[in-house]
Amino acid sequence: MTTEYDDKGFATRSVRAGQKRTNEREQSEPIFPTSSYVFDSAAQAAARFSGDESGNIYSRFTNPTVRTFEQRLASLEGAESAVATSSGMSAILSTFMGLLSAGDHIVSSRSIFGTTRVLFDKYLAKFGVTTDYVALTDLEDWQQAIKPNTKALFLETPSNPLNEIADLSALSALAKAHDCLLIVDNCFCTPALQQPIALGADIVVHSATKYIDGQGRCVGGAVVGDAQLVGEEVYGFLRSAGPTMSPFNAWTFLKGLETLSLRMNAHSAAALQLAQWLEQQPQINKVFYAGLPSHPQHELAKQQQSAFGGIIAFEVKGGQSGAWTLVNATRWLSITANLGDTKTTITHPATTTHSRLTDEDREQAGISDGLLRISVGLENVEDIQVDLQHGLDLL
Ligand SMILES: *Cc1c(COP(=O)(O)O)cnc(C)c1O
């Protein structure tokens, strides 16, 4: 793609790709808090507006700090182009507004972020784009749901919260055979652990709010892919509709990218240790973590991810009452629905993130009343275990 570091290793690109030093010779990337840019002359202004000359005009279109973040992320995902957005949701919205038209159809995994489902069912549907849902891991289900007007397959892998794994190469072949796009929300792995474009995905979307920031500070997102689909069509929607990323947030995410693979490997190592420990606790029925040999897609996860990530789900005995007892007995774990933070968080999906689903949809999604999700942070695993033990002792 477009940075001079693209032939370097992942860690080098994470730290260096996309940076263009100004005449001040700054070591760290500057923040450009400016809404517009000045021209040398009336003729230059005209040339910029006509597109005869490339360059900055207005920060809804381009901003140097945001551009650095976009180029660095594109380089890490192995893509030609990236556009940064104000949130993960606006990344998903911009993708579909840029690429689909009324009458088009989406086939989506059922196991997706709840708000993405609201976006599809309530808002895209208003403009004549319809969506059907399938089981993430059932290739035949995907195949049968594809119609002549299907334009996109959409999924998250690993899924939230059960860690189901989609076979990206197989789904890419299916998408290509039916002339539709494979769009992957790579929020849980980030490019540090999984690069869907190398496995055949056309577009990757991100909530940068989660692991890309990684420290719970900013809301943001991105769409990554080739120069035509993302650099032209998704970007075209973005500059017209305006859900752009602020320069301050872009700078925060740039600093997040610099430590991304260190953090993702540390989250993964801690999560594996915690999952193995949870699996031994008599008060727990089942642990859902793709790093465990007991997970049905453990082998597939090993093939397409370099580690298993920081999210664990587990089902405690005693249903909702058991789950709430455990949550309420913790002394310092953060009770919050967010994830991907340095601070470990604990969530009861059935009454929070998945509470808007009907009972039937929740059951189909495998979200039982006793299920808990932990986003494993960067504290000492032994301390997390002690805090969970307070609740396990009560069950
Ligand atoms: C949080 C999240 C989103 C939405 O991102 P926001 O930054 O909150 O808008 C989309 N997909 C997944 C998988 C998420 O976890």
Short mmCIF file of C-alpha atoms and ligand atoms in Angstrom, two decimals:
data_model
loop_
_atom_site.label_atom_id
_atom_site.label_comp_id
_atom_site.label_asym_id
_atom_site.label_seq_id
_atom_site.Cartn_x
_atom_site.Cartn_y
_atom_site.Cartn_z
CA MET A 1 0.00 0.00 0.00
CA THR A 2 1.09 3.47 0.68
CA THR A 3 3.62 3.77 3.47
CA GLU A 4 7.38 3.39 3.29
CA TYR A 5 7.26 0.84 6.12
CA ASP A 6 4.94 -1.65 4.42
CA ASP A 7 7.76 -4.15 3.84
CA LYS A 8 8.74 -4.08 7.54
CA GLY A 9 7.56 -6.29 10.40
CA PHE A 10 4.28 -5.79 12.25
CA ALA A 11 5.83 -4.16 15.33
CA THR A 12 7.83 -1.70 13.22
CA ARG A 13 4.74 -0.71 11.21
CA SER A 14 2.73 -0.31 14.44
CA VAL A 15 5.18 2.32 15.65
CA ARG A 16 6.26 4.05 12.43
CA ALA A 17 3.90 3.58 9.48
CA GLY A 18 2.10 6.67 8.21
CA GLN A 19 4.16 9.27 10.10
CA LYS A 20 5.24 12.33 8.08
CA ARG A 21 7.45 14.69 10.05
CA THR A 22 6.83 18.42 9.73
CA ASN A 23 9.63 20.99 9.53
CA GLU A 24 9.70 21.02 13.35
CA ARG A 25 11.25 17.51 13.24
CA GLU A 26 9.01 16.24 16.04
CA GLN A 27 9.69 12.69 17.31
CA SER A 28 6.04 11.93 18.24
CA GLU A 29 3.15 12.50 15.83
CA PRO A 30 1.57 15.97 16.12
CA ILE A 31 -2.15 16.65 16.62
CA PHE A 32 -3.62 19.02 14.02
CA PRO A 33 -6.70 20.58 15.65
CA THR A 34 -7.76 22.61 12.65
CA SER A 35 -11.08 22.58 10.83
CA SER A 36 -9.75 24.06 7.58
CA TYR A 37 -6.53 24.77 5.64
CA VAL A 38 -5.29 27.85 3.78
CA PHE A 39 -4.26 28.09 0.14
CA ASP A 40 -1.35 30.01 -1.42
CA SER A 41 -3.63 31.64 -3.98
CA ALA A 42 -7.12 31.73 -5.45
CA ALA A 43 -5.87 29.49 -8.23
CA GLN A 44 -4.64 26.89 -5.74
CA ALA A 45 -7.98 26.98 -3.92
CA ALA A 46 -9.73 26.36 -7.24
CA ALA A 47 -7.35 23.51 -8.11
CA ARG A 48 -7.92 21.84 -4.73
CA PHE A 49 -11.70 22.11 -5.09
CA SER A 50 -11.70 20.80 -8.65
CA GLY A 51 -9.48 17.90 -7.65
CA ASP A 52 -6.70 18.92 -10.06
CA GLU A 53 -4.39 19.27 -7.07
CA SER A 54 -4.48 16.95 -4.08
CA GLY A 55 -4.18 18.39 -0.58
CA ASN A 56 -6.10 19.44 2.49
CA ILE A 57 -9.24 21.56 2.24
CA TYR A 58 -11.35 20.86 5.30
CA SER A 59 -11.12 18.35 8.18
CA ARG A 60 -14.38 16.61 7.32
CA PHE A 61 -12.44 15.46 4.22
CA THR A 62 -8.87 15.03 5.42
CA ASN A 63 -6.76 15.81 8.48
CA PRO A 64 -3.06 14.95 8.83
CA THR A 65 -3.37 13.25 12.25
CA VAL A 66 -6.35 11.21 11.10
CA ARG A 67 -4.50 10.36 7.87
CA THR A 68 -1.53 9.02 9.84
CA PHE A 69 -3.85 6.76 11.84
CA GLU A 70 -5.58 5.56 8.66
CA GLN A 71 -2.32 4.74 6.91
CA ARG A 72 -0.90 2.95 9.93
CA LEU A 73 -4.03 0.83 10.39
CA ALA A 74 -4.23 0.01 6.66
CA SER A 75 -0.59 -1.08 6.76
CA LEU A 76 -1.26 -3.34 9.78
CA GLU A 77 -4.30 -4.96 8.12
CA GLY A 78 -2.35 -5.43 4.87
CA ALA A 79 -4.76 -3.23 2.91
CA GLU A 80 -4.53 -0.41 0.39
CA SER A 81 -6.80 1.98 2.19
CA ALA A 82 -8.47 2.85 5.50
CA VAL A 83 -10.93 5.53 6.52
CA ALA A 84 -11.34 6.53 10.15
CA THR A 85 -14.81 7.14 11.57
CA SER A 86 -16.31 8.67 14.69
CA SER A 87 -17.28 5.26 16.15
CA GLY A 88 -17.41 1.57 15.32
CA MET A 89 -21.09 1.92 14.49
CA SER A 90 -20.44 4.75 12.03
CA ALA A 91 -17.77 2.55 10.40
CA ILE A 92 -20.42 -0.11 9.79
CA LEU A 93 -23.01 2.45 8.68
CA SER A 94 -20.54 4.13 6.30
CA THR A 95 -19.58 0.78 4.77
CA PHE A 96 -23.15 -0.11 3.89
CA MET A 97 -24.21 3.41 2.87
CA GLY A 98 -21.17 3.65 0.63
CA LEU A 99 -21.48 0.24 -1.01
CA LEU A 100 -25.14 -0.86 -1.02
CA SER A 101 -28.36 0.40 -2.64
CA ALA A 102 -32.07 -0.06 -2.06
CA GLY A 103 -33.04 -3.60 -3.02
CA ASP A 104 -29.74 -5.13 -1.91
CA HIS A 105 -29.55 -7.94 0.62
CA ILE A 106 -27.10 -8.76 3.43
CA VAL A 107 -26.47 -12.18 4.93
CA SER A 108 -25.16 -11.69 8.45
CA SER A 109 -24.04 -13.90 11.28
CA ARG A 110 -26.62 -14.00 14.06
CA SER A 111 -23.80 -13.60 16.62
CA ILE A 112 -23.03 -9.93 16.04
CA PHE A 113 -22.86 -6.83 18.22
CA GLY A 114 -26.42 -5.96 19.30
CA THR A 115 -26.39 -2.43 17.92
CA THR A 116 -25.22 -3.69 14.52
CA ARG A 117 -28.35 -5.77 14.44
CA VAL A 118 -30.47 -2.71 15.28
CA LEU A 119 -28.71 -0.81 12.48
CA PHE A 120 -29.55 -3.56 9.99
CA ASP A 121 -33.13 -4.31 11.10
CA LYS A 122 -34.39 -0.85 11.96
CA TYR A 123 -32.40 1.60 9.83
CA LEU A 124 -30.95 -0.08 6.72
CA ALA A 125 -34.34 -1.80 6.32
CA LYS A 126 -36.00 1.64 6.12
CA PHE A 127 -33.98 2.29 2.96
CA GLY A 128 -34.79 -1.04 1.35
CA VAL A 129 -31.68 -3.02 2.35
CA THR A 130 -32.76 -6.27 3.98
CA THR A 131 -30.81 -8.70 6.16
CA ASP A 132 -31.14 -12.40 6.91
CA TYR A 133 -29.31 -14.07 9.78
CA VAL A 134 -27.42 -17.36 9.86
CA ALA A 135 -25.36 -19.43 12.29
CA LEU A 136 -21.76 -18.15 12.20
CA THR A 137 -20.14 -21.58 11.99
CA ASP A 138 -22.60 -23.30 9.63
CA LEU A 139 -21.35 -22.89 6.05
CA GLU A 140 -24.45 -24.51 4.59
CA ASP A 141 -26.66 -22.02 6.42
CA TRP A 142 -24.68 -19.15 4.80
CA GLN A 143 -24.94 -20.74 1.37
CA GLN A 144 -28.69 -21.26 1.61
CA ALA A 145 -29.34 -17.69 2.73
CA ILE A 146 -27.62 -16.13 -0.31
CA LYS A 147 -30.10 -14.71 -2.84
CA PRO A 148 -29.59 -13.16 -6.29
CA ASN A 149 -29.59 -9.68 -4.71
CA THR A 150 -27.17 -10.55 -1.87
CA LYS A 151 -24.31 -8.05 -1.95
CA ALA A 152 -22.51 -8.70 1.33
CA LEU A 153 -21.74 -11.35 3.94
CA PHE A 154 -21.13 -9.82 7.38
CA LEU A 155 -19.66 -11.37 10.51
CA GLU A 156 -17.54 -11.06 13.63
CA THR A 157 -14.99 -13.73 14.52
CA PRO A 158 -14.43 -14.66 17.31
CA SER A 159 -18.04 -13.95 18.21
CA ASN A 160 -19.19 -12.06 21.27
CA PRO A 161 -19.39 -13.51 23.89
CA LEU A 162 -19.15 -17.24 23.03
CA ASN A 163 -15.91 -17.16 21.00
CA GLU A 164 -17.34 -19.05 18.02
CA ILE A 165 -14.93 -18.96 15.08
CA ALA A 166 -15.92 -18.43 11.43
CA ASP A 167 -13.90 -20.13 8.69
CA LEU A 168 -12.79 -16.98 6.85
CA SER A 169 -11.19 -18.74 3.85
CA ALA A 170 -14.30 -20.86 3.24
CA LEU A 171 -16.61 -17.85 3.57
CA SER A 172 -14.39 -15.82 1.25
CA ALA A 173 -14.69 -18.55 -1.40
CA LEU A 174 -18.46 -18.57 -0.93
CA ALA A 175 -18.64 -14.78 -1.25
CA LYS A 176 -16.55 -14.80 -4.42
CA ALA A 177 -18.65 -17.57 -5.98
CA HIS A 178 -21.77 -15.43 -5.48
CA ASP A 179 -20.18 -12.12 -6.39
CA CYS A 180 -20.67 -10.57 -2.98
CA LEU A 181 -18.37 -8.87 -0.50
CA LEU A 182 -17.07 -10.50 2.68
CA ILE A 183 -17.08 -7.89 5.45
CA VAL A 184 -15.45 -8.80 8.77
CA ASP A 185 -15.71 -6.90 12.05
CA ASN A 186 -12.18 -7.56 13.39
CA CYS A 187 -12.77 -5.88 16.74
CA PHE A 188 -11.96 -8.84 18.99
CA CYS A 189 -8.65 -9.88 17.40
CA THR A 190 -7.36 -6.67 15.80
CA PRO A 191 -4.71 -7.06 13.09
CA ALA A 192 -2.24 -8.07 15.81
CA LEU A 193 -3.90 -11.51 16.03
CA GLN A 194 -5.84 -11.93 12.78
CA GLN A 195 -5.69 -10.33 9.34
CA PRO A 196 -8.92 -11.18 7.52
CA ILE A 197 -7.87 -9.54 4.23
CA ALA A 198 -5.03 -12.07 3.85
CA LEU A 199 -7.67 -14.80 4.30
CA GLY A 200 -9.85 -13.36 1.54
CA ALA A 201 -12.07 -10.75 3.22
CA ASP A 202 -12.83 -7.67 1.12
CA ILE A 203 -13.43 -5.23 3.95
CA VAL A 204 -12.53 -5.08 7.64
CA VAL A 205 -14.42 -2.83 10.04
CA HIS A 206 -13.26 -1.83 13.50
CA SER A 207 -14.53 -0.35 16.69
CA ALA A 208 -11.27 1.40 17.64
CA THR A 209 -12.96 2.07 20.98
CA LYS A 210 -12.00 -1.41 22.12
CA TYR A 211 -8.49 -2.85 21.74
CA ILE A 212 -7.07 -0.28 19.29
CA ASP A 213 -7.33 2.36 21.99
CA GLY A 214 -7.08 -0.39 24.57
CA GLN A 215 -7.17 1.99 27.50
CA GLY A 216 -10.82 3.00 27.61
CA ARG A 217 -10.43 6.63 26.52
CA CYS A 218 -11.99 7.37 23.12
CA VAL A 219 -14.82 6.23 20.85
CA GLY A 220 -13.84 5.67 17.21
CA GLY A 221 -13.82 3.27 14.29
CA ALA A 222 -12.40 2.48 10.88
CA VAL A 223 -13.14 0.79 7.56
CA VAL A 224 -10.24 -0.96 5.84
CA GLY A 225 -10.02 -2.39 2.31
CA ASP A 226 -8.99 -1.60 -1.24
CA ALA A 227 -8.55 1.82 -2.81
CA GLN A 228 -11.78 1.63 -4.83
CA LEU A 229 -14.28 0.24 -2.30
CA VAL A 230 -12.92 1.98 0.77
CA GLY A 231 -10.70 4.79 -0.56
CA GLU A 232 -13.39 5.98 -2.99
CA GLU A 233 -16.85 4.68 -2.16
CA VAL A 234 -16.89 4.45 1.64
CA TYR A 235 -14.76 7.61 1.86
CA GLY A 236 -17.22 9.36 -0.47
CA PHE A 237 -20.07 8.67 1.94
CA LEU A 238 -17.97 9.72 4.91
CA ARG A 239 -16.97 13.11 3.50
CA SER A 240 -20.57 13.83 2.53
CA ALA A 241 -22.29 12.56 5.68
CA GLY A 242 -19.58 13.59 8.14
CA PRO A 243 -19.06 10.88 10.82
CA THR A 244 -15.33 11.60 10.76
CA MET A 245 -12.78 10.99 13.51
CA SER A 246 -11.47 13.96 15.49
CA PRO A 247 -7.71 14.64 15.33
CA PHE A 248 -7.40 14.23 19.10
CA ASN A 249 -9.02 10.79 18.99
CA ALA A 250 -6.89 9.79 15.99
CA TRP A 251 -3.78 10.68 17.98
CA THR A 252 -4.96 8.59 20.95
CA PHE A 253 -5.60 5.61 18.64
CA LEU A 254 -2.17 6.07 17.03
CA LYS A 255 -0.59 5.71 20.45
CA GLY A 256 -2.81 2.65 20.98
CA LEU A 257 -1.54 1.05 17.76
CA GLU A 258 2.05 1.45 18.94
CA THR A 259 1.50 -1.04 21.77
CA LEU A 260 -1.19 -3.14 20.07
CA SER A 261 0.65 -6.41 19.61
CA LEU A 262 2.30 -6.23 23.06
CA ARG A 263 -1.12 -5.73 24.64
CA MET A 264 -2.97 -8.31 22.53
CA ASN A 265 -0.39 -10.96 23.35
CA ALA A 266 -0.54 -10.09 27.05
CA HIS A 267 -4.39 -10.12 27.05
CA SER A 268 -4.31 -13.49 25.26
CA ALA A 269 -1.80 -15.08 27.63
CA ALA A 270 -3.74 -13.89 30.67
CA ALA A 271 -7.07 -15.02 29.22
CA LEU A 272 -5.73 -18.49 28.44
CA GLN A 273 -4.43 -18.86 31.99
CA LEU A 274 -7.72 -17.64 33.45
CA ALA A 275 -9.82 -19.85 31.13
CA GLN A 276 -7.83 -22.94 32.16
CA TRP A 277 -8.40 -22.07 35.83
CA LEU A 278 -12.12 -21.39 35.32
CA GLU A 279 -12.50 -24.75 33.60
CA GLN A 280 -11.37 -26.45 36.81
CA GLN A 281 -13.86 -24.73 39.10
CA PRO A 282 -16.74 -27.00 40.21
CA GLN A 283 -19.22 -24.06 40.29
CA ILE A 284 -18.76 -23.51 36.54
CA ASN A 285 -20.61 -25.63 33.96
CA LYS A 286 -18.73 -24.60 30.88
CA VAL A 287 -16.02 -22.21 29.64
CA PHE A 288 -16.15 -20.74 26.13
CA TYR A 289 -12.65 -19.76 24.99
CA ALA A 290 -11.14 -20.71 21.64
CA GLY A 291 -7.74 -21.25 23.24
CA LEU A 292 -9.02 -24.29 25.14
CA PRO A 293 -8.80 -27.70 23.44
CA SER A 294 -12.41 -28.24 24.64
CA HIS A 295 -13.60 -25.47 22.29
CA PRO A 296 -15.23 -26.92 19.12
CA GLN A 297 -13.28 -24.59 16.78
CA HIS A 298 -9.96 -24.68 18.64
CA GLU A 299 -8.08 -26.02 15.58
CA LEU A 300 -9.59 -23.44 13.22
CA ALA A 301 -8.77 -20.64 15.67
CA LYS A 302 -5.16 -21.87 15.79
CA GLN A 303 -4.98 -21.71 11.99
CA GLN A 304 -6.37 -18.25 11.44
CA GLN A 305 -5.35 -16.39 14.62
CA SER A 306 -1.89 -15.99 16.13
CA ALA A 307 -3.41 -16.03 19.66
CA PHE A 308 -6.90 -16.35 21.10
CA GLY A 309 -7.65 -12.87 22.41
CA GLY A 310 -8.83 -11.51 25.75
CA ILE A 311 -12.54 -12.38 25.91
CA ILE A 312 -13.82 -15.36 27.91
CA ALA A 313 -17.41 -16.46 28.48
CA PHE A 314 -18.42 -19.02 31.10
CA GLU A 315 -21.63 -20.41 32.51
CA VAL A 316 -21.98 -20.62 36.28
CA LYS A 317 -24.32 -22.95 38.14
CA GLY A 318 -27.54 -21.39 39.42
CA GLY A 319 -28.65 -19.40 36.35
CA GLN A 320 -29.10 -15.63 36.65
CA SER A 321 -29.03 -15.71 40.42
CA GLY A 322 -25.68 -17.53 40.42
CA ALA A 323 -24.26 -15.17 37.81
CA TRP A 324 -25.37 -12.04 39.67
CA THR A 325 -24.03 -13.42 42.96
CA LEU A 326 -20.62 -13.84 41.37
CA VAL A 327 -20.66 -10.36 39.78
CA ASN A 328 -21.77 -8.69 43.01
CA ALA A 329 -19.13 -10.48 45.10
CA THR A 330 -16.23 -9.04 43.11
CA ARG A 331 -14.40 -6.24 44.91
CA TRP A 332 -12.50 -4.46 42.16
CA LEU A 333 -13.26 -6.02 38.75
CA SER A 334 -15.12 -3.40 36.69
CA ILE A 335 -18.82 -4.20 36.30
CA THR A 336 -19.34 -2.69 32.87
CA ALA A 337 -20.43 -3.78 29.41
CA ASN A 338 -17.31 -2.41 27.74
CA LEU A 339 -14.40 -4.59 26.70
CA GLY A 340 -10.87 -4.41 25.35
CA ASP A 341 -9.52 -2.32 28.20
CA THR A 342 -6.39 -2.68 30.35
CA LYS A 343 -8.86 -3.05 33.25
CA THR A 344 -10.66 -6.39 33.53
CA THR A 345 -14.41 -6.10 33.06
CA ILE A 346 -17.22 -8.49 33.95
CA THR A 347 -20.63 -8.49 32.24
CA HIS A 348 -23.87 -10.47 32.49
CA PRO A 349 -24.86 -10.55 28.79
CA ALA A 350 -28.46 -11.79 29.24
CA THR A 351 -29.47 -8.67 31.21
CA THR A 352 -27.17 -6.10 29.52
CA THR A 353 -25.58 -6.47 26.06
CA HIS A 354 -28.12 -9.07 24.90
CA SER A 355 -31.16 -7.94 26.93
CA ARG A 356 -32.98 -6.52 23.90
CA LEU A 357 -33.13 -9.90 22.16
CA THR A 358 -36.32 -11.93 22.49
CA ASP A 359 -36.04 -14.99 24.74
CA GLU A 360 -36.01 -17.17 21.64
CA ASP A 361 -33.25 -15.19 19.88
CA ARG A 362 -31.22 -15.20 23.08
CA GLU A 363 -31.53 -18.95 23.39
CA GLN A 364 -30.60 -19.40 19.73
CA ALA A 365 -27.54 -17.19 20.29
CA GLY A 366 -26.53 -19.43 23.22
CA ILE A 367 -26.79 -16.66 25.84
CA SER A 368 -27.98 -18.57 28.87
CA ASP A 369 -29.05 -16.88 32.12
CA GLY A 370 -25.94 -18.14 33.93
CA LEU A 371 -23.50 -16.86 31.30
CA LEU A 372 -20.87 -14.28 32.23
CA ARG A 373 -18.31 -12.54 30.03
CA ILE A 374 -14.91 -11.38 31.17
CA SER A 375 -12.70 -9.07 29.14
CA VAL A 376 -9.36 -9.94 30.67
CA GLY A 377 -7.24 -6.85 31.33
CA LEU A 378 -3.58 -6.46 32.10
CA GLU A 379 -3.68 -6.91 35.89
CA ASN A 380 -2.04 -9.96 37.52
CA VAL A 381 -4.09 -13.06 36.69
CA GLU A 382 -3.69 -14.34 40.26
CA ASP A 383 -5.43 -11.20 41.56
CA ILE A 384 -8.31 -11.65 39.09
CA GLN A 385 -8.69 -15.24 40.30
CA VAL A 386 -8.83 -14.15 43.95
CA ASP A 387 -11.55 -11.60 43.10
CA LEU A 388 -13.62 -14.20 41.24
CA GLN A 389 -13.11 -16.69 44.07
CA HIS A 390 -15.09 -14.39 46.41
CA GLY A 391 -18.19 -15.12 44.31
CA LEU A 392 -17.41 -18.77 43.52
CA ASP A 393 -17.27 -19.45 47.27
CA LEU A 394 -20.90 -18.31 47.57
CA LEU A 395 -22.25 -20.64 44.83
C1 LIG B 1 -18.33 -2.06 20.39
C2 LIG B 1 -18.47 -2.79 19.13
C3 LIG B 1 -18.99 -2.16 17.99
C4 LIG B 1 -19.46 -0.72 18.00
O1 LIG B 1 -18.42 0.15 18.21
P1 LIG B 1 -18.60 1.61 18.87
O2 LIG B 1 -17.21 2.15 18.82
O3 LIG B 1 -19.14 1.42 20.24
O4 LIG B 1 -19.54 2.35 18.00
C5 LIG B 1 -19.07 -2.90 16.82
N1 LIG B 1 -18.67 -4.18 16.77
C6 LIG B 1 -18.19 -4.83 17.86
C7 LIG B 1 -17.78 -6.25 17.74
C8 LIG B 1 -18.07 -4.16 19.06
O5 LIG B 1 -17.60 -4.80 20.15
#
